[in-house]
Short mmCIF file of C-alpha atoms and ligand atoms in Angstrom, two decimals:
data_model
loop_
_atom_site.label_atom_id
_atom_site.label_comp_id
_atom_site.label_asym_id
_atom_site.label_seq_id
_atom_site.Cartn_x
_atom_site.Cartn_y
_atom_site.Cartn_z
CA MET O 1 28.17 3.36 -7.42
CA LYS O 2 27.65 0.09 -9.63
CA ARG O 3 26.53 0.64 -13.16
CA ARG O 4 23.18 -1.08 -12.49
CA ASP O 5 22.43 1.20 -9.51
CA PHE O 6 23.67 4.29 -11.83
CA LEU O 7 21.10 3.25 -14.43
CA GLN O 8 18.27 3.22 -11.96
CA VAL O 9 19.00 6.57 -10.53
CA ALA O 10 19.68 8.02 -13.98
CA GLY O 11 16.11 6.42 -15.07
CA ALA O 12 14.43 7.93 -12.09
CA MET O 13 15.93 11.35 -12.67
CA SER O 14 15.00 11.40 -16.48
CA LEU O 15 11.46 10.31 -15.42
CA ALA O 16 11.38 12.92 -12.83
CA GLY O 17 12.69 15.46 -15.58
CA CYS O 18 9.74 14.30 -17.90
CA ALA O 19 7.31 14.86 -15.30
CA THR O 20 8.55 18.51 -14.61
CA THR O 21 9.73 19.83 -17.84
CA SER O 22 7.47 18.11 -20.45
CA ALA O 23 4.34 16.05 -20.81
CA PRO O 24 5.08 12.30 -21.45
CA SER O 25 4.94 11.47 -25.21
CA ARG O 26 2.49 8.51 -24.43
CA ALA O 27 0.07 7.90 -21.48
CA ARG O 28 2.06 7.03 -18.26
CA VAL O 29 0.77 4.87 -15.45
CA VAL O 30 2.73 5.21 -12.24
CA VAL O 31 2.58 2.44 -9.73
CA ILE O 32 3.56 2.61 -6.09
CA GLY O 33 4.48 -0.43 -4.48
CA GLY O 34 5.89 -3.74 -6.10
CA GLY O 35 4.24 -6.24 -3.89
CA PHE O 36 1.40 -8.68 -4.84
CA GLY O 37 -0.80 -5.92 -5.93
CA GLY O 38 1.35 -3.26 -7.57
CA ALA O 39 3.92 -5.70 -9.28
CA THR O 40 0.95 -7.56 -10.97
CA ALA O 41 -0.77 -4.41 -12.15
CA ALA O 42 2.34 -3.01 -13.71
CA LYS O 43 3.23 -6.29 -15.51
CA HIS O 44 -0.47 -6.62 -16.71
CA ILE O 45 -0.91 -3.41 -18.00
CA ARG O 46 2.21 -3.89 -20.19
CA LEU O 47 0.88 -7.17 -21.24
CA TRP O 48 -2.34 -5.73 -22.42
CA ASP O 49 -1.37 -2.53 -23.73
CA SER O 50 2.35 -2.32 -24.68
CA SER O 51 1.83 1.30 -25.99
CA LEU O 52 1.50 2.66 -22.42
CA ASP O 53 4.47 3.74 -20.10
CA VAL O 54 4.42 1.96 -16.90
CA VAL O 55 6.70 3.19 -14.15
CA LEU O 56 6.85 1.08 -10.92
CA ILE O 57 8.27 2.93 -7.77
CA GLU O 58 9.39 0.39 -4.95
CA ARG O 59 11.52 1.08 -2.07
CA ASP O 60 12.65 -2.40 -1.27
CA ALA O 61 15.60 -4.02 -3.36
CA GLN O 62 13.84 -7.39 -3.46
CA PHE O 63 10.41 -8.85 -2.99
CA VAL O 64 10.12 -11.04 -0.01
CA SER O 65 6.85 -13.01 0.29
CA CYS O 66 4.67 -13.31 3.31
CA PRO O 67 2.99 -16.43 2.10
CA ILE O 68 5.19 -19.29 2.84
CA SER O 69 7.21 -17.05 5.51
CA ASN O 70 5.60 -18.97 8.54
CA LEU O 71 7.44 -22.12 7.23
CA VAL O 72 10.61 -20.10 7.63
CA LEU O 73 9.91 -19.72 11.23
CA ALA O 74 9.50 -23.59 11.49
CA GLY O 75 12.74 -24.31 9.59
CA TYR O 76 10.75 -26.04 6.73
CA SER O 77 11.62 -23.06 4.16
CA SER O 78 14.17 -20.42 3.86
CA MET O 79 14.60 -16.75 3.37
CA GLN O 80 16.40 -17.53 -0.08
CA GLU O 81 13.16 -19.41 -1.05
CA ILE O 82 10.69 -16.61 -0.41
CA THR O 83 12.98 -13.88 -1.76
CA ARG O 84 12.44 -12.77 -5.61
CA ASP O 85 13.83 -10.02 -7.53
CA ARG O 86 11.84 -8.01 -9.93
CA SER O 87 13.95 -8.29 -12.90
CA GLY O 88 11.25 -10.07 -14.92
CA LEU O 89 9.16 -6.99 -14.97
CA ALA O 90 11.72 -5.13 -16.76
CA ARG O 91 11.53 -7.60 -19.48
CA HIS O 92 7.74 -6.73 -19.92
CA GLY O 93 8.80 -3.23 -20.36
CA VAL O 94 7.98 -1.95 -16.65
CA GLN O 95 10.29 0.97 -15.75
CA MET O 96 11.78 0.32 -12.29
CA VAL O 97 12.38 3.06 -9.99
CA HIS O 98 14.13 2.01 -6.77
CA ASP O 99 12.87 4.72 -4.26
CA GLN O 100 10.23 5.59 -1.88
CA ALA O 101 7.26 7.49 -2.91
CA VAL O 102 6.81 10.44 -0.11
CA ALA O 103 4.01 12.53 -1.42
CA ILE O 104 1.20 12.55 -4.02
CA ASP O 105 0.24 15.77 -5.80
CA VAL O 106 -3.33 14.91 -7.11
CA ALA O 107 -3.67 18.34 -8.67
CA LYS O 108 -0.49 18.13 -10.66
CA LYS O 109 -0.90 14.42 -11.04
CA SER O 110 2.63 13.69 -9.84
CA VAL O 111 4.49 11.59 -7.34
CA ARG O 112 7.43 12.86 -5.42
CA LEU O 113 10.49 10.52 -4.52
CA ALA O 114 12.53 10.46 -1.38
CA GLY O 115 15.52 10.63 -3.60
CA GLY O 116 14.35 13.81 -5.07
CA GLY O 117 12.47 14.59 -8.27
CA GLU O 118 8.93 14.01 -9.39
CA ILE O 119 7.09 11.51 -11.71
CA GLY O 120 4.09 12.51 -13.51
CA TYR O 121 1.14 10.29 -14.37
CA GLU O 122 -2.07 9.87 -16.33
CA ARG O 123 -3.17 7.15 -13.83
CA LEU O 124 -1.78 6.24 -10.59
CA ILE O 125 -2.05 3.05 -8.75
CA VAL O 126 -1.30 2.82 -4.98
CA SER O 127 -0.52 -0.58 -3.55
CA PRO O 128 1.47 0.01 -0.44
CA GLY O 129 0.21 -2.81 1.74
CA ILE O 130 -0.15 -2.07 5.38
CA ASP O 131 1.42 0.01 8.07
CA PHE O 132 0.73 -0.70 12.00
CA THR O 133 -1.13 1.57 14.48
CA PHE O 134 1.50 0.86 17.21
CA GLY O 135 -0.32 3.21 19.51
CA ASP O 136 -3.01 0.88 20.08
CA VAL O 137 -0.79 -1.41 22.01
CA GLN O 138 0.63 0.67 24.85
CA GLY O 139 4.58 0.36 25.15
CA TYR O 140 4.78 -1.27 21.53
CA GLU O 141 7.22 1.07 20.02
CA ALA O 142 9.78 0.84 23.04
CA ALA O 143 9.22 -2.95 22.98
CA MET O 144 9.90 -3.24 19.40
CA GLN O 145 12.97 -0.89 19.27
CA SER O 146 14.53 -3.15 21.97
CA GLY O 147 14.55 -5.90 19.54
CA ARG O 148 12.73 -8.25 22.08
CA VAL O 149 9.19 -8.02 20.62
CA LEU O 150 8.39 -8.69 17.01
CA HIS O 151 5.50 -8.80 14.71
CA ALA O 152 7.12 -10.36 11.57
CA TRP O 153 4.06 -9.49 9.84
CA LYS O 154 5.99 -7.82 6.96
CA ALA O 155 8.30 -10.74 5.52
CA GLY O 156 11.94 -9.72 5.72
CA PRO O 157 14.29 -9.01 8.66
CA GLN O 158 11.81 -9.67 11.33
CA THR O 159 10.98 -13.00 9.99
CA VAL O 160 14.62 -13.76 10.40
CA ALA O 161 14.88 -12.20 14.06
CA LEU O 162 11.74 -14.26 15.05
CA ARG O 163 13.39 -17.47 13.86
CA ARG O 164 16.37 -16.88 15.89
CA GLN O 165 14.55 -16.09 19.02
CA LEU O 166 12.55 -19.27 18.54
CA GLU O 167 15.65 -21.15 18.06
CA ALA O 168 17.31 -19.53 21.14
CA MET O 169 14.33 -20.24 23.49
CA PRO O 170 15.00 -23.07 25.85
CA ASP O 171 12.93 -26.13 25.96
CA GLY O 172 10.05 -25.56 28.36
CA GLY O 173 9.62 -21.79 27.24
CA VAL O 174 6.35 -20.03 26.04
CA TYR O 175 5.88 -18.42 22.75
CA ILE O 176 3.07 -15.96 22.80
CA LEU O 177 1.32 -14.91 19.52
CA SER O 178 -0.96 -12.04 19.85
CA VAL O 179 -3.54 -11.60 17.25
CA PRO O 180 -5.24 -8.11 16.34
CA LEU O 181 -9.00 -7.70 15.55
CA ALA O 182 -10.23 -8.31 12.22
CA PRO O 183 -9.81 -7.05 9.51
CA TYR O 184 -6.11 -7.60 9.49
CA ARG O 185 -3.78 -9.01 6.74
CA CYS O 186 -4.35 -12.64 5.98
CA PRO O 187 -7.01 -13.96 8.15
CA PRO O 188 -5.59 -17.50 8.45
CA GLY O 189 -2.03 -16.29 8.73
CA PRO O 190 -1.66 -16.38 12.60
CA TYR O 191 -3.26 -19.76 13.02
CA GLU O 192 -0.76 -21.04 10.35
CA ARG O 193 1.93 -19.52 12.24
CA ALA O 194 0.71 -20.95 15.50
CA SER O 195 0.64 -24.38 13.95
CA MET O 196 4.21 -23.89 12.36
CA VAL O 197 5.92 -22.97 15.63
CA ALA O 198 3.96 -25.87 17.40
CA ALA O 199 5.36 -28.14 14.62
CA TYR O 200 8.82 -27.00 15.46
CA PHE O 201 8.46 -27.36 19.06
CA LYS O 202 6.94 -30.91 18.95
CA GLN O 203 10.15 -31.90 16.96
CA ALA O 204 12.80 -29.82 18.72
CA LYS O 205 11.60 -28.49 22.10
CA PRO O 206 8.73 -30.77 23.23
CA ARG O 207 8.38 -29.21 26.67
CA SER O 208 7.61 -25.67 25.23
CA LYS O 209 4.08 -24.22 24.68
CA VAL O 210 2.51 -21.88 22.02
CA LEU O 211 -0.12 -19.45 23.55
CA VAL O 212 -2.27 -17.70 20.95
CA LEU O 213 -3.98 -14.67 22.45
CA ASP O 214 -6.66 -13.62 19.78
CA ALA O 215 -8.47 -10.54 20.03
CA ASN O 216 -11.19 -11.98 18.26
CA PRO O 217 -13.74 -14.20 19.92
CA ASP O 218 -12.84 -17.16 17.72
CA VAL O 219 -10.51 -18.49 15.11
CA THR O 220 -11.34 -16.05 12.15
CA SER O 221 -10.74 -18.37 9.30
CA LYS O 222 -10.85 -22.31 8.83
CA ALA O 223 -11.69 -22.52 12.41
CA GLY O 224 -12.96 -26.20 12.36
CA LEU O 225 -9.87 -27.55 10.46
CA PHE O 226 -7.49 -25.48 12.43
CA LYS O 227 -8.80 -26.67 15.73
CA ARG O 228 -8.98 -30.36 14.42
CA ALA O 229 -5.19 -30.15 13.55
CA TRP O 230 -4.33 -28.58 16.69
CA SER O 231 -6.12 -31.31 18.76
CA ASP O 232 -4.85 -34.14 16.62
CA LEU O 233 -1.26 -32.89 16.27
CA TYR O 234 -0.35 -30.61 19.16
CA PRO O 235 -2.14 -31.48 22.34
CA GLY O 236 -0.43 -30.06 25.31
CA ILE O 237 1.61 -27.77 23.01
CA LEU O 238 -0.75 -25.27 21.56
CA GLU O 239 -3.34 -23.61 23.56
CA TYR O 240 -5.82 -20.98 22.07
CA ARG O 241 -7.58 -18.07 23.73
CA GLY O 242 -10.23 -16.05 22.24
CA ASN O 243 -11.41 -12.48 23.39
CA ALA O 244 -7.72 -11.92 24.33
CA ARG O 245 -6.87 -8.56 23.11
CA ALA O 246 -3.44 -7.11 23.73
CA VAL O 247 -3.56 -3.57 25.11
CA GLY O 248 0.06 -3.31 26.28
CA VAL O 249 3.26 -5.13 25.94
CA ASP O 250 6.30 -4.72 28.17
CA GLU O 251 9.79 -5.91 27.17
CA LYS O 252 11.16 -5.75 30.55
CA THR O 253 8.80 -8.19 32.07
CA MET O 254 8.24 -9.91 28.78
CA SER O 255 4.66 -9.79 29.31
CA VAL O 256 1.56 -8.98 27.26
CA LYS O 257 -1.13 -6.93 28.80
CA LEU O 258 -4.74 -8.14 28.24
CA GLU O 259 -7.67 -6.11 29.41
CA VAL O 260 -8.02 -8.07 32.73
CA GLU O 261 -4.70 -9.72 33.19
CA GLU O 262 -0.90 -9.97 32.11
CA VAL O 263 0.43 -13.12 30.58
CA LYS O 264 4.22 -13.62 30.55
CA GLY O 265 6.29 -15.36 27.89
CA ASP O 266 9.83 -16.13 26.48
CA VAL O 267 9.18 -15.07 22.93
CA LEU O 268 6.48 -12.37 22.36
CA ASN O 269 5.14 -12.24 18.70
CA VAL O 270 2.72 -9.28 18.92
CA VAL O 271 0.85 -8.37 15.73
CA PRO O 272 -0.55 -4.95 16.11
CA PRO O 273 -3.68 -3.38 14.38
CA HIS O 274 -3.16 -2.23 11.08
CA ARG O 275 -4.32 0.24 8.51
CA ALA O 276 -3.61 1.27 4.90
CA GLY O 277 0.15 2.06 4.24
CA ASP O 278 1.48 5.34 5.01
CA ILE O 279 1.47 6.98 1.58
CA ALA O 280 -2.33 6.10 1.37
CA GLN O 281 -2.71 8.04 4.38
CA LYS O 282 -0.60 11.01 3.34
CA ALA O 283 -2.47 11.28 0.05
CA GLY O 284 -5.87 11.40 1.54
CA LEU O 285 -7.00 8.04 0.26
CA ILE O 286 -8.09 6.52 3.54
CA THR O 287 -11.91 6.89 3.90
CA SER O 288 -13.03 4.38 6.43
CA ASN O 289 -12.27 4.37 10.27
CA ASN O 290 -8.97 6.09 9.73
CA ARG O 291 -7.64 2.72 8.43
CA TRP O 292 -8.88 1.58 4.88
CA CYS O 293 -9.29 3.10 1.39
CA ASP O 294 -12.91 2.71 -0.29
CA VAL O 295 -12.81 2.05 -4.03
CA ASP O 296 -15.16 1.30 -7.04
CA TRP O 297 -14.71 -2.38 -7.33
CA ARG O 298 -15.38 -2.15 -11.18
CA THR O 299 -12.10 -0.33 -11.60
CA MET O 300 -10.40 -0.04 -8.13
CA GLU O 301 -10.45 3.72 -8.40
CA SER O 302 -10.43 5.67 -4.97
CA LYS O 303 -13.75 6.81 -3.91
CA ALA O 304 -11.85 9.81 -2.49
CA VAL O 305 -9.36 10.79 -5.18
CA LYS O 306 -10.20 10.46 -8.90
CA GLY O 307 -7.58 9.15 -11.15
CA VAL O 308 -5.92 7.03 -8.44
CA HIS O 309 -6.50 3.41 -8.05
CA VAL O 310 -5.98 1.65 -4.82
CA LEU O 311 -5.14 -2.13 -4.53
CA GLY O 312 -4.61 -4.89 -2.11
CA ASP O 313 -4.59 -4.90 1.51
CA ALA O 314 -4.88 -1.13 1.80
CA THR O 315 -8.53 -1.29 0.37
CA LEU O 316 -11.77 -1.40 2.57
CA SER O 317 -12.42 -5.06 1.92
CA ALA O 318 -15.80 -5.92 0.24
CA ALA O 319 -17.96 -8.42 2.29
CA ALA O 320 -16.42 -11.65 2.77
CA MET O 321 -13.28 -10.62 1.03
CA PRO O 322 -9.97 -11.33 2.84
CA LYS O 323 -6.80 -9.10 2.76
CA SER O 324 -4.69 -11.59 0.97
CA GLY O 325 -1.95 -11.86 -1.75
CA SER O 326 -4.44 -13.86 -3.82
CA MET O 327 -6.96 -11.08 -3.57
CA ALA O 328 -4.20 -8.33 -4.24
CA ASN O 329 -3.28 -10.02 -7.35
CA ASN O 330 -6.85 -10.15 -8.52
CA HIS O 331 -7.45 -6.71 -7.48
CA ALA O 332 -4.49 -5.61 -9.76
CA LYS O 333 -6.21 -7.27 -12.68
CA ILE O 334 -9.24 -5.31 -12.26
CA ALA O 335 -7.29 -2.25 -12.23
CA ALA O 336 -5.18 -3.04 -15.02
CA ALA O 337 -7.92 -4.08 -17.23
CA ALA O 338 -9.98 -0.96 -16.39
CA ILE O 339 -6.90 1.49 -16.88
CA VAL O 340 -6.19 -0.18 -20.27
CA ASP O 341 -9.75 0.39 -21.31
CA LEU O 342 -9.95 3.92 -19.75
CA LEU O 343 -6.80 5.19 -21.57
CA ASN O 344 -8.25 3.68 -24.88
CA GLY O 345 -11.64 5.44 -24.36
CA ARG O 346 -13.47 2.29 -23.69
CA GLU O 347 -15.94 1.66 -20.74
CA PRO O 348 -14.49 -0.80 -18.22
CA ALA O 349 -16.54 -4.01 -17.79
CA PRO O 350 -16.76 -5.51 -14.08
CA LEU O 351 -14.69 -8.64 -13.66
CA GLN O 352 -15.29 -11.71 -11.43
CA ILE O 353 -12.53 -12.57 -9.13
CA VAL O 354 -11.21 -15.51 -7.14
CA ASN O 355 -9.46 -15.91 -3.89
CA THR O 356 -7.65 -19.01 -2.76
CA CYS O 357 -5.75 -19.24 0.57
CA TYR O 358 -3.78 -22.30 1.84
CA SER O 359 -2.43 -22.64 5.33
CA PHE O 360 0.29 -25.35 6.35
CA VAL O 361 -0.75 -27.09 9.67
CA SER O 362 2.23 -29.39 9.70
CA GLN O 363 5.46 -29.74 7.82
CA LYS O 364 3.56 -31.05 4.79
CA GLU O 365 -0.05 -30.87 5.35
CA ALA O 366 -2.34 -27.87 4.49
CA ILE O 367 -5.97 -26.74 4.44
CA ARG O 368 -7.55 -24.36 1.89
CA VAL O 369 -10.36 -21.92 1.54
CA SER O 370 -11.55 -20.33 -1.62
CA SER O 371 -14.34 -17.99 -2.71
CA VAL O 372 -15.63 -16.20 -5.89
CA HIS O 373 -16.62 -12.44 -5.93
CA ARG O 374 -18.80 -10.99 -8.48
CA TRP O 375 -20.12 -7.38 -9.21
CA ASP O 376 -23.57 -6.71 -7.82
CA ALA O 377 -24.94 -3.58 -9.58
CA ALA O 378 -27.94 -3.15 -7.14
CA LYS O 379 -25.57 -3.13 -4.22
CA GLY O 380 -22.85 -1.47 -5.97
CA THR O 381 -20.04 -3.86 -4.66
CA LEU O 382 -18.44 -7.24 -5.13
CA LEU O 383 -20.37 -10.05 -3.29
CA ALA O 384 -19.13 -13.65 -2.63
CA VAL O 385 -21.11 -15.99 -5.15
CA PRO O 386 -23.27 -18.11 -3.05
CA GLY O 387 -22.24 -21.77 -3.02
CA SER O 388 -19.15 -20.90 -5.19
CA GLY O 389 -16.24 -21.39 -2.45
CA GLY O 390 -15.56 -23.60 0.61
CA VAL O 391 -12.93 -25.19 2.53
CA SER O 392 -10.91 -28.36 2.28
CA ALA O 393 -12.78 -31.63 3.44
CA ALA O 394 -9.57 -32.41 5.67
CA ARG O 395 -5.87 -31.41 6.08
CA SER O 396 -3.80 -33.46 3.66
CA GLU O 397 -0.26 -33.59 1.98
CA ALA O 398 -2.02 -33.07 -1.48
CA GLU O 399 -3.25 -29.68 -0.18
CA GLY O 400 0.26 -29.23 0.80
CA ASN O 401 1.50 -29.75 -2.61
CA TYR O 402 -1.09 -27.48 -4.08
CA ALA O 403 -0.08 -24.81 -1.67
CA TRP O 404 3.65 -24.88 -2.56
CA ASN O 405 2.29 -24.66 -6.39
CA TRP O 406 -0.01 -21.90 -5.76
CA ALA O 407 3.02 -19.85 -4.00
CA ARG O 408 5.32 -20.65 -7.03
CA THR O 409 2.57 -19.65 -9.57
CA ILE O 410 1.54 -16.38 -8.03
CA TRP O 411 5.21 -15.37 -7.49
CA ALA O 412 5.62 -15.88 -11.16
CA ASP O 413 2.37 -14.46 -12.10
CA SER O 414 3.16 -11.29 -10.10
CA LEU O 415 6.86 -10.88 -10.90
CA ALA O 416 8.17 -13.02 -13.69
C1 FAD R 501 2.67 -14.58 7.85
C2 FAD R 501 1.69 -14.24 6.55
C3 FAD R 501 1.40 -15.13 5.68
C4 FAD R 501 0.44 -14.93 4.57
N1 FAD R 501 0.24 -15.91 3.64
C5 FAD R 501 -0.71 -15.65 2.73
C6 FAD R 501 -1.11 -16.68 1.79
O1 FAD R 501 -0.75 -17.90 2.23
N2 FAD R 501 -1.94 -16.52 0.81
C7 FAD R 501 -2.19 -15.25 0.58
O2 FAD R 501 -2.99 -15.00 -0.60
N3 FAD R 501 -1.88 -14.10 1.25
C8 FAD R 501 -1.07 -14.57 2.31
N4 FAD R 501 -0.52 -13.31 3.20
C9 FAD R 501 -1.22 -12.18 2.81
C10 FAD R 501 -0.26 -11.33 1.74
O3 FAD R 501 1.02 -11.30 2.12
C11 FAD R 501 -0.78 -9.71 1.67
O4 FAD R 501 -2.24 -9.76 1.56
C12 FAD R 501 -0.06 -9.10 0.39
O5 FAD R 501 1.21 -9.01 0.63
C13 FAD R 501 -0.87 -7.95 0.01
O6 FAD R 501 -0.33 -7.37 -1.05
P1 FAD R 501 -0.23 -5.89 -1.44
O7 FAD R 501 0.38 -5.41 -2.77
O8 FAD R 501 -1.40 -5.14 -0.84
O9 FAD R 501 0.92 -5.47 -0.26
P2 FAD R 501 2.34 -5.87 -0.18
O10 FAD R 501 2.56 -7.18 -0.72
O11 FAD R 501 2.93 -5.63 1.26
O12 FAD R 501 3.32 -4.74 -1.26
C14 FAD R 501 3.39 -3.48 -0.71
C15 FAD R 501 4.73 -3.10 -1.46
O13 FAD R 501 4.89 -1.54 -1.42
C16 FAD R 501 5.98 -1.00 -0.99
N5 FAD R 501 5.81 0.20 -0.61
C17 FAD R 501 5.04 0.64 0.42
N6 FAD R 501 4.92 2.06 0.44
C18 FAD R 501 5.88 2.40 -0.46
C19 FAD R 501 6.22 3.81 -0.96
N7 FAD R 501 5.87 4.86 -0.13
N8 FAD R 501 7.13 3.94 -1.75
C20 FAD R 501 7.63 2.89 -2.59
N9 FAD R 501 7.16 1.45 -2.15
C21 FAD R 501 6.27 1.33 -1.23
C22 FAD R 501 6.53 -2.06 -0.07
O14 FAD R 501 7.94 -2.14 0.14
C23 FAD R 501 5.90 -3.52 -0.62
O15 FAD R 501 6.90 -4.00 -1.45
C24 FAD R 501 0.25 -13.61 4.22
C25 FAD R 501 0.56 -12.48 5.21
C26 FAD R 501 1.39 -13.01 6.34
C27 FAD R 501 1.69 -11.78 7.07
#
């Protein structure tokens, strides 16, 4: 065992010891999940009150960003570029535990780790992202195990595998991207992906096709801008079909089953419907449709379990609020500010938050959507501020530069 690994294990064990043998000497906030939501929250709690203990539990050794991962599929970016370590968080005094949280005991206020031991908390933040409801697409699990059908909707090994499949596909082949019914992670993400794969085919395999089978009736985000880009840039390459929900998939015949027909392809990229990450389900945090966690938008505290705050994609989104890295980062700041207030005996004040989502439509050009969300006391939720947001006037290289700057800035804001 390397010295650094030993220190991590020793750290987790001594934290676990604290939880089981004695109360922490100062208030401790435990965060599960070091993605856009959890990492940002852990860092900002320490920035805003360095007297608090903050422990971040994360199972993956490195952070791999979904934003920009569609460019990796096209060969316009690399896994190295979208992979970051979390060492910056330690510089802010965040204690890192590299492990998987397997259970939350809300009565004891402690989190149990796969590697053994428990960590006690005063306040808990859960930001586990999504897991998939594979059972909604018949045959999915077997198809995925065969390695022939991928979602690549969590950036990492599946991103690499999908890029390899696209490279191996002969010119003249068909790439199928199946989009689940909203709400899903990153509303414009599938259409950006379709654009990126079409851009790659146009350059490298011009006889090939991108077929988007969307369970939704129409493109769910920036529809006018995407459709304009597709007809200008990818005529004859990219075909879009709405109301085309995948009910099954078969890796032997390489086909996606829709309600009324079966469509064959050479690369099947089927994104199944999602729900809040497993740990949220195990902890009883899911309140809506067996999928999402309802929260108080002034504090991000769960409506089901007091003392536990839920962030990011796992939440039941407020009206007109996308599941995005941008939103998760903003949720984290609401939670961090509220927890610092609560642990210092102050009443938290509602915050106004902003979403910005860029999508590439070619190697250099991007489009944008943004919105502002403000607390409405009468309705008891966050509402989009009328007239505050909007979309780009047209795709442009300037938006492409802003998109790269946005990505580098949010990676730094969350992790460095
Ligand atoms: C292709 C694609 C493109 C996208 N592009 C954009 C974009 O351009 N802009 C944008 O704003 N958003 C984009 N998104 C959406 C964005 O990635 C998500 O909304 C964001 O990652 C949500 O943050 P989160 O903290 O909720 O979850 P995540 O970032 O997924 O973080 C969850 C973390 O929790 C960890 N974890 C889960 N369970 C446990 C456990 N039990 N114990 C320990 N660790 C655990 C996971 O390992 C993970 O690191 C895109 C998504 C996709 C798929």
